[in-house]
Coordinates of C-alpha atoms and ligand atoms in Angstrom, one line a residue:
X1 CA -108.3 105.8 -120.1
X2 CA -109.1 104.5 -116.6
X3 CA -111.8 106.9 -116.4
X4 CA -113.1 105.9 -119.7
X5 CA -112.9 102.1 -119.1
X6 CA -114.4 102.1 -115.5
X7 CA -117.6 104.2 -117.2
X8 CA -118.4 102.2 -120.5
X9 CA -118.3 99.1 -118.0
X10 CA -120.3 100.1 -115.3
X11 CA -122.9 98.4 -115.6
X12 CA -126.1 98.7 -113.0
X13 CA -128.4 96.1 -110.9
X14 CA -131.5 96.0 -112.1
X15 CA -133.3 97.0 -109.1
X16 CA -133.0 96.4 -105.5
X17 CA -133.7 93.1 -105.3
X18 CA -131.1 92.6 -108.3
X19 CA -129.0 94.3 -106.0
X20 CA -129.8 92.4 -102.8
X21 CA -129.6 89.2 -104.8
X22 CA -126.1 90.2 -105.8
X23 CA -125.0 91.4 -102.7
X24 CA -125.9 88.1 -100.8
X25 CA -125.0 85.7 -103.3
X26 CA -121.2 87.5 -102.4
X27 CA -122.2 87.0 -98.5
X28 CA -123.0 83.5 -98.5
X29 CA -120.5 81.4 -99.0
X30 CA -118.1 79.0 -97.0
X31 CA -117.8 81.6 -94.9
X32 CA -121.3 80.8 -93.6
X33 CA -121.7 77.2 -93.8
X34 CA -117.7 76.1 -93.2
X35 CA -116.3 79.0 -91.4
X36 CA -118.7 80.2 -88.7
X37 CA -119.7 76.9 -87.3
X38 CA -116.0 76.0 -86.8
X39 CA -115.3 79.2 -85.0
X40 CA -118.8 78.9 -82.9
X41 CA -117.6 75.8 -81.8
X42 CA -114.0 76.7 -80.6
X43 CA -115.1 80.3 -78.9
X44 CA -117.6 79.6 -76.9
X45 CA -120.8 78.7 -78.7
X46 CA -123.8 80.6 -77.3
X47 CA -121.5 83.3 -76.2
X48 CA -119.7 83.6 -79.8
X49 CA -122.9 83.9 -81.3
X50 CA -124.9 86.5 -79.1
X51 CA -121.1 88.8 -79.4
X52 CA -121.5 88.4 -83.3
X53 CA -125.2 89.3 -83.5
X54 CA -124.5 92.6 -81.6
X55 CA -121.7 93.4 -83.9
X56 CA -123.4 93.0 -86.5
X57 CA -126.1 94.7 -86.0
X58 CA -124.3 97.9 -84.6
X59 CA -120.6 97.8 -85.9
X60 CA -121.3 95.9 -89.4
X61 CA -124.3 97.2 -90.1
X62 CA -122.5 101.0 -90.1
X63 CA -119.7 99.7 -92.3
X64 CA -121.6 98.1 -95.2
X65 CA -123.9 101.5 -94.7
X66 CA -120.5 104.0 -95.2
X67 CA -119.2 101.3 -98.0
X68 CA -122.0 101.4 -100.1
X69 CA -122.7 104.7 -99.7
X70 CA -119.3 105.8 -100.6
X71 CA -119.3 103.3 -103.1
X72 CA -122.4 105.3 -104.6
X73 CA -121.8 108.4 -104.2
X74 CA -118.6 108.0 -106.2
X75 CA -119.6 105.3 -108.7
X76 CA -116.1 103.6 -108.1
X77 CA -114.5 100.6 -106.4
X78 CA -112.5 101.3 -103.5
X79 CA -109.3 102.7 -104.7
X80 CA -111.0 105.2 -107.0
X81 CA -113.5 106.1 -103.9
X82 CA -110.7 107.0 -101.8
X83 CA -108.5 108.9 -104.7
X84 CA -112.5 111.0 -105.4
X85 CA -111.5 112.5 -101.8
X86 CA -107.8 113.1 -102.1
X87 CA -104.9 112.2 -103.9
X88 CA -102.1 112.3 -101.4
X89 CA -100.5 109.0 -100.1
X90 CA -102.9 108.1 -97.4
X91 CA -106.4 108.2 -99.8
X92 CA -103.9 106.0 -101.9
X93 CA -103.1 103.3 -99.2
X94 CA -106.6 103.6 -97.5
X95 CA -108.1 102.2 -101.2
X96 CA -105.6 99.9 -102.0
X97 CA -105.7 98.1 -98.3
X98 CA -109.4 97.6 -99.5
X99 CA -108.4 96.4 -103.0
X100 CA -106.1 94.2 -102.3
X101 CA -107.7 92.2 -99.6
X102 CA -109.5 90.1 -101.9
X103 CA -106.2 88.9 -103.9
X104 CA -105.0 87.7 -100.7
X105 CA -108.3 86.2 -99.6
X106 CA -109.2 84.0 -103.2
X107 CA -106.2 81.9 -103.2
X108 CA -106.7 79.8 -100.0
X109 CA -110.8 80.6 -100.4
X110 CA -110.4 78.5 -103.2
X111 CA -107.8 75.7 -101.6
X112 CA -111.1 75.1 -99.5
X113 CA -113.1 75.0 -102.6
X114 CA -110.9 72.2 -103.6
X115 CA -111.9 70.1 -100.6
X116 CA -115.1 70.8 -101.2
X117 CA -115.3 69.6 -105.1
X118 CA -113.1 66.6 -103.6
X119 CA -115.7 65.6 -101.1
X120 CA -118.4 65.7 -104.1
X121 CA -116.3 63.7 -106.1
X122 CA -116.1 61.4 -103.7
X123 CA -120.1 60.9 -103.2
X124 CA -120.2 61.0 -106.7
X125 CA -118.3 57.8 -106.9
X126 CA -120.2 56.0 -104.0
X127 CA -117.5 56.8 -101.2
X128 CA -119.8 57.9 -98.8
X129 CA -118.4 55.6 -96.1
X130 CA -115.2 56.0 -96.5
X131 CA -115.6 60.0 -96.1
X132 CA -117.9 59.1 -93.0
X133 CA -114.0 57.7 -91.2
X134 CA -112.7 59.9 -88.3
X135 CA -109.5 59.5 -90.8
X136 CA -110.4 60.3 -93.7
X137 CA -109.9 64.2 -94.0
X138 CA -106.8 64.3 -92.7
X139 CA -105.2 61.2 -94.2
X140 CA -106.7 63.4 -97.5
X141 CA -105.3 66.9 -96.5
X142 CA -101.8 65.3 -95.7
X143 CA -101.8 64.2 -99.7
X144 CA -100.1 67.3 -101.4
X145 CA -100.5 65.7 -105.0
X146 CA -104.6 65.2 -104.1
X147 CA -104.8 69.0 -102.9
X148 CA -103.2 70.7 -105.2
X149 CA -105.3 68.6 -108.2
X150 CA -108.3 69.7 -106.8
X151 CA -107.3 73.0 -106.2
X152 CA -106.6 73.6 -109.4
X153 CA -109.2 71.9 -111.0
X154 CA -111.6 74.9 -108.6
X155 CA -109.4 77.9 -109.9
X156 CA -109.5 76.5 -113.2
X157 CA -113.5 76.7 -113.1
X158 CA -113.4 80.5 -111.4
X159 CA -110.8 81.8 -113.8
X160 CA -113.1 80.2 -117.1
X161 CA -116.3 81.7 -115.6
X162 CA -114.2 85.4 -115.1
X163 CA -113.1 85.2 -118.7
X164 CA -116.2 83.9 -120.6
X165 CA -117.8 87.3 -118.3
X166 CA -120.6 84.9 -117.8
X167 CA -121.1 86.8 -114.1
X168 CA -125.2 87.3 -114.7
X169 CA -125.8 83.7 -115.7
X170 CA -123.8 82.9 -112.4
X171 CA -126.5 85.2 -110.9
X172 CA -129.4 83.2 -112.7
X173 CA -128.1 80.1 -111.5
X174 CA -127.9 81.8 -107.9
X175 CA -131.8 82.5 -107.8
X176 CA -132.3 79.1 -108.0
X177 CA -129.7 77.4 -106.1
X178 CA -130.0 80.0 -102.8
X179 CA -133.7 78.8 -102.1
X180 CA -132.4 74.7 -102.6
X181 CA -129.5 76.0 -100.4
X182 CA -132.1 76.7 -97.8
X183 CA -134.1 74.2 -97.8
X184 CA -131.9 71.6 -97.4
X185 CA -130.0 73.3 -94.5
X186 CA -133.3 73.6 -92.8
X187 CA -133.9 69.8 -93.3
X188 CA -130.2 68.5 -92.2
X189 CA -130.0 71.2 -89.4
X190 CA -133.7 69.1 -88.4
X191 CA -132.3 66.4 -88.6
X192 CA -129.1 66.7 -86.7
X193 CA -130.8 68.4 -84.0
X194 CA -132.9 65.8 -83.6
X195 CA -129.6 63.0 -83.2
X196 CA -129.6 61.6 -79.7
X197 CA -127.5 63.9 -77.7
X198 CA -127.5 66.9 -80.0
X199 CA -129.8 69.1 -77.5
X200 CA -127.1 69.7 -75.6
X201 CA -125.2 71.0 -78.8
X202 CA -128.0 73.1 -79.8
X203 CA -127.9 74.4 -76.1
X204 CA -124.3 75.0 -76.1
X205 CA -124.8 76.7 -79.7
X206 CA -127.7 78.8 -78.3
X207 CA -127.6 79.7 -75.2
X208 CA -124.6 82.3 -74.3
X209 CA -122.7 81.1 -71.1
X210 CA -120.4 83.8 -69.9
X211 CA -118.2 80.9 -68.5
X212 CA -117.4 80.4 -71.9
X213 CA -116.7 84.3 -72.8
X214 CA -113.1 85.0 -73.9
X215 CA -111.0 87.8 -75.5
X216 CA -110.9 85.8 -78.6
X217 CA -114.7 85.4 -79.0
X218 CA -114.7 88.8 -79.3
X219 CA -112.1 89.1 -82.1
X220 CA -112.7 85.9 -83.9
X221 CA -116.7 87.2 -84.0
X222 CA -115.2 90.4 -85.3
X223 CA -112.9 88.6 -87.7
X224 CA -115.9 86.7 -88.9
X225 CA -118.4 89.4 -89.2
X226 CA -116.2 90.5 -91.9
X227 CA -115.5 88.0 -93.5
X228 CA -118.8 86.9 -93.4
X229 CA -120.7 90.2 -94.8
X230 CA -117.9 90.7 -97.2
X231 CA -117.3 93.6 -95.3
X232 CA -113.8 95.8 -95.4
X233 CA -112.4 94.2 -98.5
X234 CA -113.9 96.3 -101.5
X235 CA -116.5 94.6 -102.7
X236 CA -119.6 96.8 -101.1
X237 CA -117.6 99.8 -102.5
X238 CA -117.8 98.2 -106.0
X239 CA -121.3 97.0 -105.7
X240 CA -122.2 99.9 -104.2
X241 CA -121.0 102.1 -107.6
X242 CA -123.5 99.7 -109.5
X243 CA -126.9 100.8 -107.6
X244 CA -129.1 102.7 -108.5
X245 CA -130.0 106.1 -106.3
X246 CA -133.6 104.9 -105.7
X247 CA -132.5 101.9 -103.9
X248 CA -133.2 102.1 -99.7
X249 CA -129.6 101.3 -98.8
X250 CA -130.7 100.7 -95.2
X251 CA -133.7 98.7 -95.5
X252 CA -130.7 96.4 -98.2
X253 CA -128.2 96.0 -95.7
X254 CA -130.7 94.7 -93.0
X255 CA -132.1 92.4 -95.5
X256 CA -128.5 90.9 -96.7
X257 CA -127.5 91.0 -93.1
X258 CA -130.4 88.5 -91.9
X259 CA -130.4 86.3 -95.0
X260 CA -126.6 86.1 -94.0
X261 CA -126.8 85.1 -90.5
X262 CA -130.0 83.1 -91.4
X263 CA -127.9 80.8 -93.6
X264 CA -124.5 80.8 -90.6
X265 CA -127.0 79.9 -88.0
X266 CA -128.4 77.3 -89.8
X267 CA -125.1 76.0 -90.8
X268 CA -124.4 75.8 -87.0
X269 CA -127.1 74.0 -86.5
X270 CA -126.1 71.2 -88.9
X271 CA -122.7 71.0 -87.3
X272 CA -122.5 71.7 -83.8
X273 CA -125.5 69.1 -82.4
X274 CA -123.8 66.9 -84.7
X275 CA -120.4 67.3 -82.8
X276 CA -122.5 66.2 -79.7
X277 CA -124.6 63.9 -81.2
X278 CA -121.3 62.1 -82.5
X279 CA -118.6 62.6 -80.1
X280 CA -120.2 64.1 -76.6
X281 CA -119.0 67.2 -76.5
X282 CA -116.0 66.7 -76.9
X283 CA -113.9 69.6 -76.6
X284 CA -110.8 68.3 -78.9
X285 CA -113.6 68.1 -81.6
X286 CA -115.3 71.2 -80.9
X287 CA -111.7 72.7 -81.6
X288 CA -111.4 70.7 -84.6
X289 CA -111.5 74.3 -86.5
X290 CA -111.2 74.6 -90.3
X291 CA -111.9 70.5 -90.6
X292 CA -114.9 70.3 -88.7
X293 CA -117.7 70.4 -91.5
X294 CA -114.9 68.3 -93.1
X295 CA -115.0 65.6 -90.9
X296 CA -118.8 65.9 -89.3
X297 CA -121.0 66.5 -92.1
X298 CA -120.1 63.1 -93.5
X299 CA -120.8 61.2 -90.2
X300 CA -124.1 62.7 -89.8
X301 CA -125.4 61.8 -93.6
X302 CA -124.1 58.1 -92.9
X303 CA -126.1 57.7 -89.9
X304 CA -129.1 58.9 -92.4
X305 CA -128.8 55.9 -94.2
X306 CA -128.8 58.5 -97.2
X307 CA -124.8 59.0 -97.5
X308 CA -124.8 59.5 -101.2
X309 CA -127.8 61.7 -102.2
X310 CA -127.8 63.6 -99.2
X311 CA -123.8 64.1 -99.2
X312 CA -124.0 65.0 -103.4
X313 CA -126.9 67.6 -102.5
X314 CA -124.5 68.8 -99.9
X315 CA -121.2 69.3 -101.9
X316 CA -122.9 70.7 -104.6
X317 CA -124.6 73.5 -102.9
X318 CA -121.9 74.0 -101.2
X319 CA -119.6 74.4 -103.9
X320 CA -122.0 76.4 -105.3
X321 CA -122.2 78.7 -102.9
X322 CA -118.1 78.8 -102.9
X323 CA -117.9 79.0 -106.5
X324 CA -120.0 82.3 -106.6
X325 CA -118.4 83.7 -103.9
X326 CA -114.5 83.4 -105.1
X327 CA -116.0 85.1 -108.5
X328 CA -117.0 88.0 -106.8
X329 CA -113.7 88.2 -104.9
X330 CA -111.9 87.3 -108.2
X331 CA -114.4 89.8 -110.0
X332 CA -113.1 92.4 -108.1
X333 CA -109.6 91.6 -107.9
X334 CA -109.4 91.8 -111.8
X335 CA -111.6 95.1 -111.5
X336 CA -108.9 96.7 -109.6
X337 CA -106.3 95.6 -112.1
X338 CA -108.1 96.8 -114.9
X339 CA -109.0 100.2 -113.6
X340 CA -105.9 101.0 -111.9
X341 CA -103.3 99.8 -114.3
X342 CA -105.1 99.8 -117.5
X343 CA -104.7 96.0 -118.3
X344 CA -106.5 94.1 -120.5
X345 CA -109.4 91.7 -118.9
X346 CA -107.4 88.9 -120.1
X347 CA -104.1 90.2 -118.9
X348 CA -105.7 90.7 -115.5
X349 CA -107.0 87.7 -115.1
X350 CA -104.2 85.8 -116.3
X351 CA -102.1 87.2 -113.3
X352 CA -104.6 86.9 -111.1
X353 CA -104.9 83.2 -111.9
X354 CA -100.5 83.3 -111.3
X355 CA -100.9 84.6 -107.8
X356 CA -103.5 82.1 -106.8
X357 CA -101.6 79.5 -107.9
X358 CA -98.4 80.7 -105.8
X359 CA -100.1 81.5 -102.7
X360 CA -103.1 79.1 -103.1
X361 CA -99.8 76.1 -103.2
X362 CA -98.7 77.2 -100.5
X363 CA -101.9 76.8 -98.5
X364 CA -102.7 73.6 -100.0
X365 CA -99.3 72.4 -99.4
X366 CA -99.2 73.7 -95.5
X367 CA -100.4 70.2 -95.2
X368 CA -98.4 68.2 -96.7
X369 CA -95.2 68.7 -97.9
X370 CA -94.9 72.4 -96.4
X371 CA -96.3 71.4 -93.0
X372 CA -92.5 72.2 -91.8
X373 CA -93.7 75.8 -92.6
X374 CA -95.4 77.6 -89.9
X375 CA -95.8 81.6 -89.7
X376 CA -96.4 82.3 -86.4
X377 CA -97.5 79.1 -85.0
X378 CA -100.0 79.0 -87.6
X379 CA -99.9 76.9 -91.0
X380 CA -100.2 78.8 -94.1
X381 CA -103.6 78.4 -94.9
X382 CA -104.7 80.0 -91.2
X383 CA -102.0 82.6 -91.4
X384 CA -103.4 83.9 -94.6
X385 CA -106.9 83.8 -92.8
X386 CA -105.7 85.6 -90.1
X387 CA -103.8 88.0 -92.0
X388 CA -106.7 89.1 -93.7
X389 CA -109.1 88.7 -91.0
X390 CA -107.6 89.8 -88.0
X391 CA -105.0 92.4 -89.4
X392 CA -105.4 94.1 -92.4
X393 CA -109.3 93.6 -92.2
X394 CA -109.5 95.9 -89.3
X395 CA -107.2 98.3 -91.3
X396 CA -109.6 98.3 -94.2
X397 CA -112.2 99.3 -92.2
X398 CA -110.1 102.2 -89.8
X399 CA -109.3 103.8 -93.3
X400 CA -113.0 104.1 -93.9
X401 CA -113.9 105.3 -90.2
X402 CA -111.3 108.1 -90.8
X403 CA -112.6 109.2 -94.4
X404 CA -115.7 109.3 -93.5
X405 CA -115.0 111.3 -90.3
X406 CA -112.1 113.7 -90.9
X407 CA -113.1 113.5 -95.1
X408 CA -116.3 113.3 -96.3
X409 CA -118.6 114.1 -92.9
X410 CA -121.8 112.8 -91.8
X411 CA -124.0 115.2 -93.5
X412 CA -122.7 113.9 -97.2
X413 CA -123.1 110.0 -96.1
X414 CA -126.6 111.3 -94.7
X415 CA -127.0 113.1 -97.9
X416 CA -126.2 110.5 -100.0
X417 CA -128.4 108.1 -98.1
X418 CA -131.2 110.4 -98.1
X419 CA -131.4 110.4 -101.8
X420 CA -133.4 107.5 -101.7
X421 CA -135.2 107.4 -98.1
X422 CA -135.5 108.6 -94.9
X423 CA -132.2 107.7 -92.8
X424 CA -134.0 105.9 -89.9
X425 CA -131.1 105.1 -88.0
X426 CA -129.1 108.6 -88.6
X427 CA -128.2 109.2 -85.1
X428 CA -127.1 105.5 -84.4
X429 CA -125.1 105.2 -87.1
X430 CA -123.4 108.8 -86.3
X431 CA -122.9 107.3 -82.6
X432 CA -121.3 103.7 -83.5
X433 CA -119.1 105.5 -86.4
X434 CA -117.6 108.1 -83.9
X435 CA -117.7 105.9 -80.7
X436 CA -118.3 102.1 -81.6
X437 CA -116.2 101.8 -84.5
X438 CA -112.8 103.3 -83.2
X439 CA -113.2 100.7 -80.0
X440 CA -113.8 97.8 -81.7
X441 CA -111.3 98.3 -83.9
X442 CA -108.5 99.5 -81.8
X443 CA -109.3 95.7 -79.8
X444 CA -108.8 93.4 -83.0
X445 CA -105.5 95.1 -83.3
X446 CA -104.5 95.4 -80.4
X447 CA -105.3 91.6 -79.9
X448 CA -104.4 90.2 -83.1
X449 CA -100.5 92.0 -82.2
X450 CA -101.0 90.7 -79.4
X451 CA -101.7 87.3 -80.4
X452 CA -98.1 87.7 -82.4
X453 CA -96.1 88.2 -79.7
X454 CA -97.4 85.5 -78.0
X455 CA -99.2 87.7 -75.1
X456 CA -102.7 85.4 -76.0
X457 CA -103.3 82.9 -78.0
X458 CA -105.8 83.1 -81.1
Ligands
LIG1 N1 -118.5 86.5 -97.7 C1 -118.0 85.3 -98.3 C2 -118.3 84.1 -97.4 O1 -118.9 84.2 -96.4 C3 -116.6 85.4 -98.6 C4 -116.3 86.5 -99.5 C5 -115.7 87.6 -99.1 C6 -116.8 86.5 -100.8 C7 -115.5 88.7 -99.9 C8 -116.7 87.6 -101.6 C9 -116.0 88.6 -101.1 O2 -117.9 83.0 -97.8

């Protein structure tokens, strides 16, 4: 039945760039424009983002390679990829620690996608003053009834979109909304690097300072790769199943990787000057974390004297960009459902829509009314980050490493890969697998445990 269902439904992308289109409109998301620029700013700037360019260009680009081709060569999503190569306990947990990364992942994902419709809403109405208040976020965030209303009213959107099955005209609208997306990044990022004072934020963003090089820049640049490139949670596996063999699964992933870190550096560049530009430097704001666009953005379209267009353009790409990014994580978490247990579409998605409401509460509420609650110093919202970026993340991606090395070999990933081109980077990608990969995982563990028992501090 599984076998059956997962066939008659797979569909495939059109081509490559169907495929590449696909891939990135997963990618970008507030992972790029709210995430990294927060995380930049706390871990050292220049630093952070010269550690996350190598890694991605050596450790990330191997893993979206191995997921996709695994994800092809088996035509499944993760947990049928793994059970292809074994059915004993550990192919089972090594696919479902992919699978079920995403279910963790969309609940607070789309808390944040509240914030974001919110903050339209709020331009929408004229409030572009208001929002531009050093207050005004948290005074918001500490309003549990406000939260959770906008929280719902995003998961309520995502779970329509999943059941109408409406996912290509989502990819229409993408097409368009990517290139406006970039555009008016370049144009804020120009103008906020232009502010009075922002040089020396798009120096500290820039220009790596080794004074400013710490443990945790290199696992919160690990952290974020992930996250970032959608990497270690499934989804390449599944989109990997849809592509066709011609497709150059190299020449793909440097493509989606660029466009990716295109879109996070830009997204820096709108904040971090800003930070300067507004508040010198200073280093409470730079550490400001998950509020900073939050709280900067709104300053810097006020002193534009165009608040309101500028912040509706904003909020709307931006919770565009969010929107199409929680459907692919809910996509997939309903995939998994349905292929693994047999459950309807509807079925699926109706419990998927439970457990975001449960979990997604509790991070909206970690605010509010459940700030008493904190998991490891941490309010709910970051521990769920951290639990799936720092912790079972890394595991996700080990239980690939080990497939591919002790399972399936190099010559079948080669083979596969080969299919469609030449596999120009064979003995690089044979080197970080064996030797790059094991290291950098074994430090995100190490260090995220660490971080638990208090050792250093995330
Ligand atoms: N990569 C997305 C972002 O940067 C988040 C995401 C992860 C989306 C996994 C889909 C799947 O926001």
């Amino acid at each position: 039945m599984n076998e059956e269902h997962s066939s008659a439904s797979r569909s495939s992308f059109s081509g490559k760039i169907g495929y590449v289109l696909a891939v990135a409109g997963s990618a970008v998301g507030l992972g790029n424009i709210w995430r990294f620029p927060y995380l930049a700013a706390k871990y050292g700037g220049g630093m952070f983002l010269l550690v996350y360019l190598i890694l991605m260009l050596t450790f990330g680009y191997t893993l979206i390679v191995s997921e996709t081709a695994l994800g092809r060569m088996t035509k499944k999503s993760p947990v049928g990829a793994f059970g292809a190569f074994g059915k004993s306990m550990p192919f089972k947990l090594g696919g479902w620690v992919n699978a079920i990364i995403p279910v963790l992942i969309v609940p607070y994902y789309s808390v944040i996608g509240g914030w974001v419709t919110k903050y339209l809403f709020e331009y929408l109405r004229g409030s572009a003053s208001a929002l531009a208040e050093d207050s005004y976020f948290t005074s918001f965030i500490s309003d549990g009834v406000s939260v959770e209303i906008w929280f719902l009213v995003f998961i309520i959107a995502v779970i329509l979109v999943i059941l109408a099955g409406v996912e290509s005209g989502v990819e229409r609208i993408s097409k368009i909304m990517m290139p406006v997306l970039v555009v008016l990044a370049v144009f804020v990022a120009g103008y906020s690097v232009t502010r009075p004072g922002a040089l020396a934020g798009v120096k500290y963003f820039l220009i790596p300072n080794f004074k400013n090089f710490s443990w945790m820049t290199v696992v919160a640049a690990m952290g974020q790769m992930f996250y970032s490139l959608s990497i270690a949670m499934g989804i390449l596996y599944t989109y990997g199943s849809y592509i066709k063999k011609d497709v150059d699964i190299e020449q793909s992933t440097t493509q989606i990787e660029w466009f990716d870190t295109g879109i996070a550096l830009l997204a820096g560049l709108m904040i971090i000057p800003a930070v300067f530009a507004f508040s010198g430097g200073d280093p409470a704001m730079l550490n400001a974390g998950p509020s900073l666009m939050f709280i900067t953005i709104p300053k810097v379209f006020a002193s534009m004297g165009l608040g309101t267009p500028a912040g509706i353009m904003f909020f709307l790409l931006v919770l565009f960009a969010a929107l199409t990014s929680s459907i692919s994580l809910a996509e997939t978490s309903v995939s998994t459902f349905v292929d693994q247990f047999g459950w309807s579409r509807k079925k699926a998605s109706f419990i998927l829509f439970v457990i975001m409401i449960v979990l997604g509460s509790a991070s909206a509420l970690g605010f509010s009314s459940l700030d008493f609650v904190t998991i490891l110093g941490m309010s709910i919202l970051d521990f769920f980050d951290f639990l799936t970026n720092s912790v079972m993340m890394p595991i996700a991606a080990l239980a690939t490493c080990i497939l591919i090395i002790r399972v399936v070999g190099f010559h079948r990933i080669a083979e596969e890969m080969e299919v469609s081109s030449r596999f120009r980077r064979k003995k690089l990608y044979c080197f970080f697998m064996k030797y790059l990969a094991p290291v950098c995982i074994a430090i995100i563990l190490i260090s995220s445990i660490a971080n638990v028992f208090g050792i250093i501090s995330m």
